[in-house]
PDB file of C-alpha atoms in Angstrom:
ATOM      1  CA  UNK A1260       0.000   0.000   0.000  1.00 38.00           C
ATOM      2  CA  UNK A1261       1.331   3.410  -0.940  1.00 38.00           C
ATOM      3  CA  UNK A1262       1.668   6.080   1.676  1.00 43.00           C
ATOM      4  CA  UNK A1263      -0.345   9.176   0.998  1.00 44.00           C
ATOM      5  CA  UNK A1264       1.591  12.395   1.245  1.00 42.00           C
ATOM      6  CA  UNK A1265       0.533  15.982   1.466  1.00 46.00           C
ATOM      7  CA  UNK A1266       2.410  19.240   1.331  1.00 47.00           C
ATOM      8  CA  UNK A1267       2.275  21.694   4.182  1.00 51.00           C
ATOM      9  CA  UNK A1268       3.937  25.088   4.343  1.00 47.00           C
ATOM     10  CA  UNK A1269       5.714  25.574   7.643  1.00 49.00           C
ATOM     11  CA  UNK A1270       7.834  28.631   8.287  1.00 47.00           C
ATOM     12  CA  UNK A1271       7.977  29.497   4.580  1.00 44.00           C
ATOM     13  CA  UNK A1272       9.082  26.043   3.419  1.00 46.00           C
ATOM     14  CA  UNK A1273       7.159  23.126   1.972  1.00 50.00           C
ATOM     15  CA  UNK A1274       7.269  19.958   4.015  1.00 51.00           C
ATOM     16  CA  UNK A1275       6.097  16.566   2.804  1.00 51.00           C
ATOM     17  CA  UNK A1276       3.892  14.925   5.396  1.00 53.00           C
ATOM     18  CA  UNK A1277       2.985  11.277   5.414  1.00 50.00           C
ATOM     19  CA  UNK A1278      -0.560  10.541   6.483  1.00 52.00           C
ATOM     20  CA  UNK A1279       0.706   7.250   7.879  1.00 70.00           C
ATOM     21  CA  UNK A1280       3.271   8.370  10.445  1.00 84.00           C
ATOM     22  CA  UNK A1281       4.309   5.654  12.848  1.00 89.00           C
ATOM     23  CA  UNK A1282       2.626   6.278  16.175  1.00 90.00           C
ATOM     24  CA  UNK A1283       4.584   6.212  19.415  1.00 91.00           C
ATOM     25  CA  UNK A1284       4.218   3.234  21.732  1.00 91.00           C
ATOM     26  CA  UNK A1285       2.732   5.738  24.169  1.00 93.00           C
ATOM     27  CA  UNK A1286       3.731   8.711  26.259  1.00 93.00           C
ATOM     28  CA  UNK A1287       4.820   9.279  29.845  1.00 94.00           C
ATOM     29  CA  UNK A1288       2.018  10.558  32.058  1.00 92.00           C
ATOM     30  CA  UNK A1289       2.617  12.178  35.425  1.00 90.00           C
ATOM     31  CA  UNK A1290      -0.029  11.824  38.137  1.00 90.00           C
ATOM     32  CA  UNK A1291       0.341  15.157  39.925  1.00 84.00           C
ATOM     33  CA  UNK A1292      -1.804  13.944  42.819  1.00 86.00           C
ATOM     34  CA  UNK A1293       0.801  11.281  43.618  1.00 88.00           C
ATOM     35  CA  UNK A1294       4.022  13.077  42.595  1.00 88.00           C
ATOM     36  CA  UNK A1295       6.017  14.158  45.651  1.00 86.00           C
ATOM     37  CA  UNK A1296       8.358  16.419  43.697  1.00 86.00           C
ATOM     38  CA  UNK A1297      11.386  14.316  44.678  1.00 90.00           C
ATOM     39  CA  UNK A1298      12.960  14.777  41.223  1.00 91.00           C
ATOM     40  CA  UNK A1299      14.110  11.157  40.972  1.00 95.00           C
ATOM     41  CA  UNK A1300      12.803  11.183  37.390  1.00 94.00           C
ATOM     42  CA  UNK A1301      15.147  14.046  36.514  1.00 94.00           C
ATOM     43  CA  UNK A1302      18.146  12.346  38.131  1.00 96.00           C
ATOM     44  CA  UNK A1303      17.543   9.008  36.399  1.00 96.00           C
ATOM     45  CA  UNK A1304      16.845  10.641  33.044  1.00 95.00           C
ATOM     46  CA  UNK A1305      19.893  12.911  32.997  1.00 95.00           C
ATOM     47  CA  UNK A1306      22.170  10.154  34.322  1.00 96.00           C
ATOM     48  CA  UNK A1307      21.057   7.650  31.684  1.00 95.00           C
ATOM     49  CA  UNK A1308      21.224  10.110  28.773  1.00 94.00           C
ATOM     50  CA  UNK A1309      24.057  12.444  29.767  1.00 93.00           C
ATOM     51  CA  UNK A1310      26.089  10.495  32.330  1.00 95.00           C
ATOM     52  CA  UNK A1311      25.545  13.149  35.022  1.00 94.00           C
ATOM     53  CA  UNK A1312      22.791  14.001  37.476  1.00 95.00           C
ATOM     54  CA  UNK A1313      21.540  17.392  36.307  1.00 90.00           C
ATOM     55  CA  UNK A1314      17.873  18.463  36.314  1.00 86.00           C
ATOM     56  CA  UNK A1315      18.487  20.937  33.494  1.00 83.00           C
ATOM     57  CA  UNK A1316      19.624  18.073  31.241  1.00 87.00           C
ATOM     58  CA  UNK A1317      16.638  15.841  32.020  1.00 90.00           C
ATOM     59  CA  UNK A1318      14.027  15.189  29.353  1.00 91.00           C
ATOM     60  CA  UNK A1319      11.233  15.038  31.930  1.00 89.00           C
ATOM     61  CA  UNK A1320      10.788  16.701  35.279  1.00 83.00           C
ATOM     62  CA  UNK A1321       9.267  19.289  37.551  1.00 79.00           C
ATOM     63  CA  UNK A1322       8.718  22.878  36.435  1.00 72.00           C
ATOM     64  CA  UNK A1323       7.048  24.306  39.520  1.00 67.00           C
ATOM     65  CA  UNK A1324       7.303  23.063  43.067  1.00 62.00           C
ATOM     66  CA  UNK A1325       5.316  24.260  46.097  1.00 63.00           C
ATOM     67  CA  UNK A1326       5.074  21.410  48.582  1.00 58.00           C
ATOM     68  CA  UNK A1327       2.781  22.875  51.254  1.00 58.00           C
ATOM     69  CA  UNK A1328       0.295  24.224  48.728  1.00 63.00           C
ATOM     70  CA  UNK A1329       0.677  20.933  46.848  1.00 58.00           C
ATOM     71  CA  UNK A1330       1.285  22.712  43.551  1.00 66.00           C
ATOM     72  CA  UNK A1331       3.651  20.518  41.605  1.00 68.00           C
ATOM     73  CA  UNK A1332       3.811  20.955  37.839  1.00 75.00           C
ATOM     74  CA  UNK A1333       5.664  18.604  35.556  1.00 78.00           C
ATOM     75  CA  UNK A1334       6.530  18.273  31.918  1.00 82.00           C
ATOM     76  CA  UNK A1335       6.638  15.274  29.621  1.00 87.00           C
ATOM     77  CA  UNK A1336       6.443  14.901  25.859  1.00 92.00           C
ATOM     78  CA  UNK A1337       3.060  13.728  24.582  1.00 91.00           C
ATOM     79  CA  UNK A1338       4.663  12.061  21.538  1.00 94.00           C
ATOM     80  CA  UNK A1339       2.015  13.785  19.402  1.00 92.00           C
ATOM     81  CA  UNK A1340       0.277  11.979  16.552  1.00 89.00           C
ATOM     82  CA  UNK A1341       0.939  14.997  14.344  1.00 90.00           C
ATOM     83  CA  UNK A1342       4.337  16.082  15.693  1.00 94.00           C
ATOM     84  CA  UNK A1343       4.656  19.780  14.937  1.00 94.00           C
ATOM     85  CA  UNK A1344       8.188  19.696  16.383  1.00 95.00           C
ATOM     86  CA  UNK A1345       9.223  17.215  13.695  1.00 95.00           C
ATOM     87  CA  UNK A1346       7.679  19.315  10.932  1.00 95.00           C
ATOM     88  CA  UNK A1347       9.295  22.516  12.222  1.00 96.00           C
ATOM     89  CA  UNK A1348      12.872  21.221  12.301  1.00 97.00           C
ATOM     90  CA  UNK A1349      14.809  22.785   9.403  1.00 97.00           C
ATOM     91  CA  UNK A1350      17.725  20.321   9.586  1.00 96.00           C
ATOM     92  CA  UNK A1351      15.909  16.997   9.848  1.00 96.00           C
ATOM     93  CA  UNK A1352      17.287  16.442  13.359  1.00 97.00           C
ATOM     94  CA  UNK A1353      13.885  15.273  14.580  1.00 96.00           C
ATOM     95  CA  UNK A1354      12.987  11.763  13.541  1.00 95.00           C
ATOM     96  CA  UNK A1355      10.708   8.906  14.538  1.00 95.00           C
ATOM     97  CA  UNK A1356      12.392   5.990  16.304  1.00 94.00           C
ATOM     98  CA  UNK A1357      11.487   2.816  14.408  1.00 93.00           C
ATOM     99  CA  UNK A1358      11.294   0.643  17.541  1.00 93.00           C
ATOM    100  CA  UNK A1359       9.246   2.902  19.838  1.00 93.00           C
ATOM    101  CA  UNK A1360       7.716   5.471  17.506  1.00 94.00           C
ATOM    102  CA  UNK A1361       9.072   8.177  19.819  1.00 95.00           C
ATOM    103  CA  UNK A1362       9.793  11.559  18.308  1.00 96.00           C
ATOM    104  CA  UNK A1363      13.549  11.928  18.900  1.00 96.00           C
ATOM    105  CA  UNK A1364      16.276  14.501  18.286  1.00 96.00           C
ATOM    106  CA  UNK A1365      19.569  13.580  16.608  1.00 97.00           C
ATOM    107  CA  UNK A1366      22.113  15.691  18.499  1.00 95.00           C
ATOM    108  CA  UNK A1367      24.520  15.521  15.544  1.00 97.00           C
ATOM    109  CA  UNK A1368      22.003  17.243  13.247  1.00 98.00           C
ATOM    110  CA  UNK A1369      20.463  19.695  15.748  1.00 98.00           C
ATOM    111  CA  UNK A1370      21.670  23.293  15.389  1.00 98.00           C
ATOM    112  CA  UNK A1371      19.892  24.640  18.479  1.00 97.00           C
ATOM    113  CA  UNK A1372      17.517  26.938  16.575  1.00 98.00           C
ATOM    114  CA  UNK A1373      14.659  26.097  19.008  1.00 96.00           C
ATOM    115  CA  UNK A1374      12.020  25.992  16.261  1.00 97.00           C
ATOM    116  CA  UNK A1375      10.932  22.577  17.545  1.00 96.00           C
ATOM    117  CA  UNK A1376      10.386  24.069  21.021  1.00 94.00           C
ATOM    118  CA  UNK A1377       8.300  26.896  19.626  1.00 94.00           C
ATOM    119  CA  UNK A1378       6.235  24.524  17.475  1.00 95.00           C
ATOM    120  CA  UNK A1379       5.260  22.361  20.456  1.00 93.00           C
ATOM    121  CA  UNK A1380       1.616  22.837  21.508  1.00 89.00           C
ATOM    122  CA  UNK A1381       2.761  22.941  25.151  1.00 85.00           C
ATOM    123  CA  UNK A1382       5.128  25.892  24.492  1.00 83.00           C
ATOM    124  CA  UNK A1383       5.794  28.136  26.413  1.00 80.00           C
ATOM    125  CA  UNK A1384       3.851  26.892  29.467  1.00 76.00           C
ATOM    126  CA  UNK A1385       5.422  23.464  29.988  1.00 74.00           C
ATOM    127  CA  UNK A1386       7.601  22.692  26.996  1.00 78.00           C
ATOM    128  CA  UNK A1387       8.816  19.097  26.895  1.00 88.00           C
ATOM    129  CA  UNK A1388      11.675  20.086  24.595  1.00 92.00           C
ATOM    130  CA  UNK A1389      14.584  21.627  26.454  1.00 90.00           C
ATOM    131  CA  UNK A1390      17.504  23.661  25.156  1.00 92.00           C
ATOM    132  CA  UNK A1391      21.033  22.811  26.319  1.00 92.00           C
ATOM    133  CA  UNK A1392      23.047  26.038  25.904  1.00 93.00           C
ATOM    134  CA  UNK A1393      26.385  24.332  26.583  1.00 92.00           C
ATOM    135  CA  UNK A1394      25.999  22.061  23.553  1.00 94.00           C
ATOM    136  CA  UNK A1395      23.661  24.366  21.596  1.00 97.00           C
ATOM    137  CA  UNK A1396      21.135  21.580  20.999  1.00 96.00           C
ATOM    138  CA  UNK A1397      17.595  20.714  21.984  1.00 95.00           C
ATOM    139  CA  UNK A1398      16.703  17.519  23.860  1.00 94.00           C
ATOM    140  CA  UNK A1399      13.415  15.715  24.531  1.00 94.00           C
ATOM    141  CA  UNK A1400      12.017  12.442  25.824  1.00 95.00           C
ATOM    142  CA  UNK A1401      12.871   9.474  23.615  1.00 95.00           C
ATOM    143  CA  UNK A1402      11.009   6.898  25.739  1.00 95.00           C
ATOM    144  CA  UNK A1403      14.429   5.420  26.656  1.00 94.00           C
ATOM    145  CA  UNK A1404      14.315   3.097  23.686  1.00 92.00           C
ATOM    146  CA  UNK A1405      11.276   1.331  25.140  1.00 92.00           C
ATOM    147  CA  UNK A1406      12.551   0.961  28.723  1.00 94.00           C
ATOM    148  CA  UNK A1407      11.267   4.111  30.433  1.00 95.00           C
ATOM    149  CA  UNK A1408      13.644   4.572  33.363  1.00 96.00           C
ATOM    150  CA  UNK A1409      11.737   7.483  34.905  1.00 96.00           C
ATOM    151  CA  UNK A1410       8.678   5.224  35.177  1.00 96.00           C
ATOM    152  CA  UNK A1411      10.708   2.310  36.504  1.00 97.00           C
ATOM    153  CA  UNK A1412      12.466   4.297  39.252  1.00 97.00           C
ATOM    154  CA  UNK A1413       9.736   6.732  40.382  1.00 97.00           C
ATOM    155  CA  UNK A1414       9.399   5.938  44.121  1.00 97.00           C
ATOM    156  CA  UNK A1415       5.793   7.177  44.238  1.00 95.00           C
ATOM    157  CA  UNK A1416       4.584   5.441  41.079  1.00 96.00           C
ATOM    158  CA  UNK A1417       3.547   8.848  39.742  1.00 94.00           C
ATOM    159  CA  UNK A1418       4.803   8.158  36.218  1.00 95.00           C
ATOM    160  CA  UNK A1419       3.330   5.653  33.803  1.00 95.00           C
ATOM    161  CA  UNK A1420       3.485   4.812  30.125  1.00 95.00           C
ATOM    162  CA  UNK A1421       0.081   5.480  28.603  1.00 94.00           C
ATOM    163  CA  UNK A1422      -0.386   3.410  25.465  1.00 90.00           C
ATOM    164  CA  UNK A1423      -2.357   4.895  22.618  1.00 75.00           C
ATOM    165  CA  UNK A1424      -4.959   2.992  20.693  1.00 66.00           C
ATOM    166  CA  UNK A1425      -4.053   2.887  17.030  1.00 54.00           C
TER     167      UNK A1425
END
């Protein structure tokens, strides 16, 4: 069966869109009623991806933290069905992982223009795409290749992989 394609103009350039994009195996959901704000997810994520514990390098985490008032806000990528971040990338750094369907960023191709961040429907409130100024690249959740470590190590069980129906 042939894939149907359409043309879409994004930021003054034509992009070919497949109507049969591979869907992600799911997305990470944070239960804010259960989340304690411990930031274990950030530590595990940054350690597994970057080799250091650094919340600013994590691909998931806490954006706002008020323990007594119980206001804890978090961010995770929704692995959108129609990934505007992927369409907005001028260098082709965003791609779909064949195993998981996750929308991923190739750090070798990323030029740090932040167009993917701005294209995200969650921008600017709780953008799941972060900019690393030291490397001049953007980073986002890649579902850990199918083994979501933030979910596995969350001590409160506040994170889960929500599978989408295809």
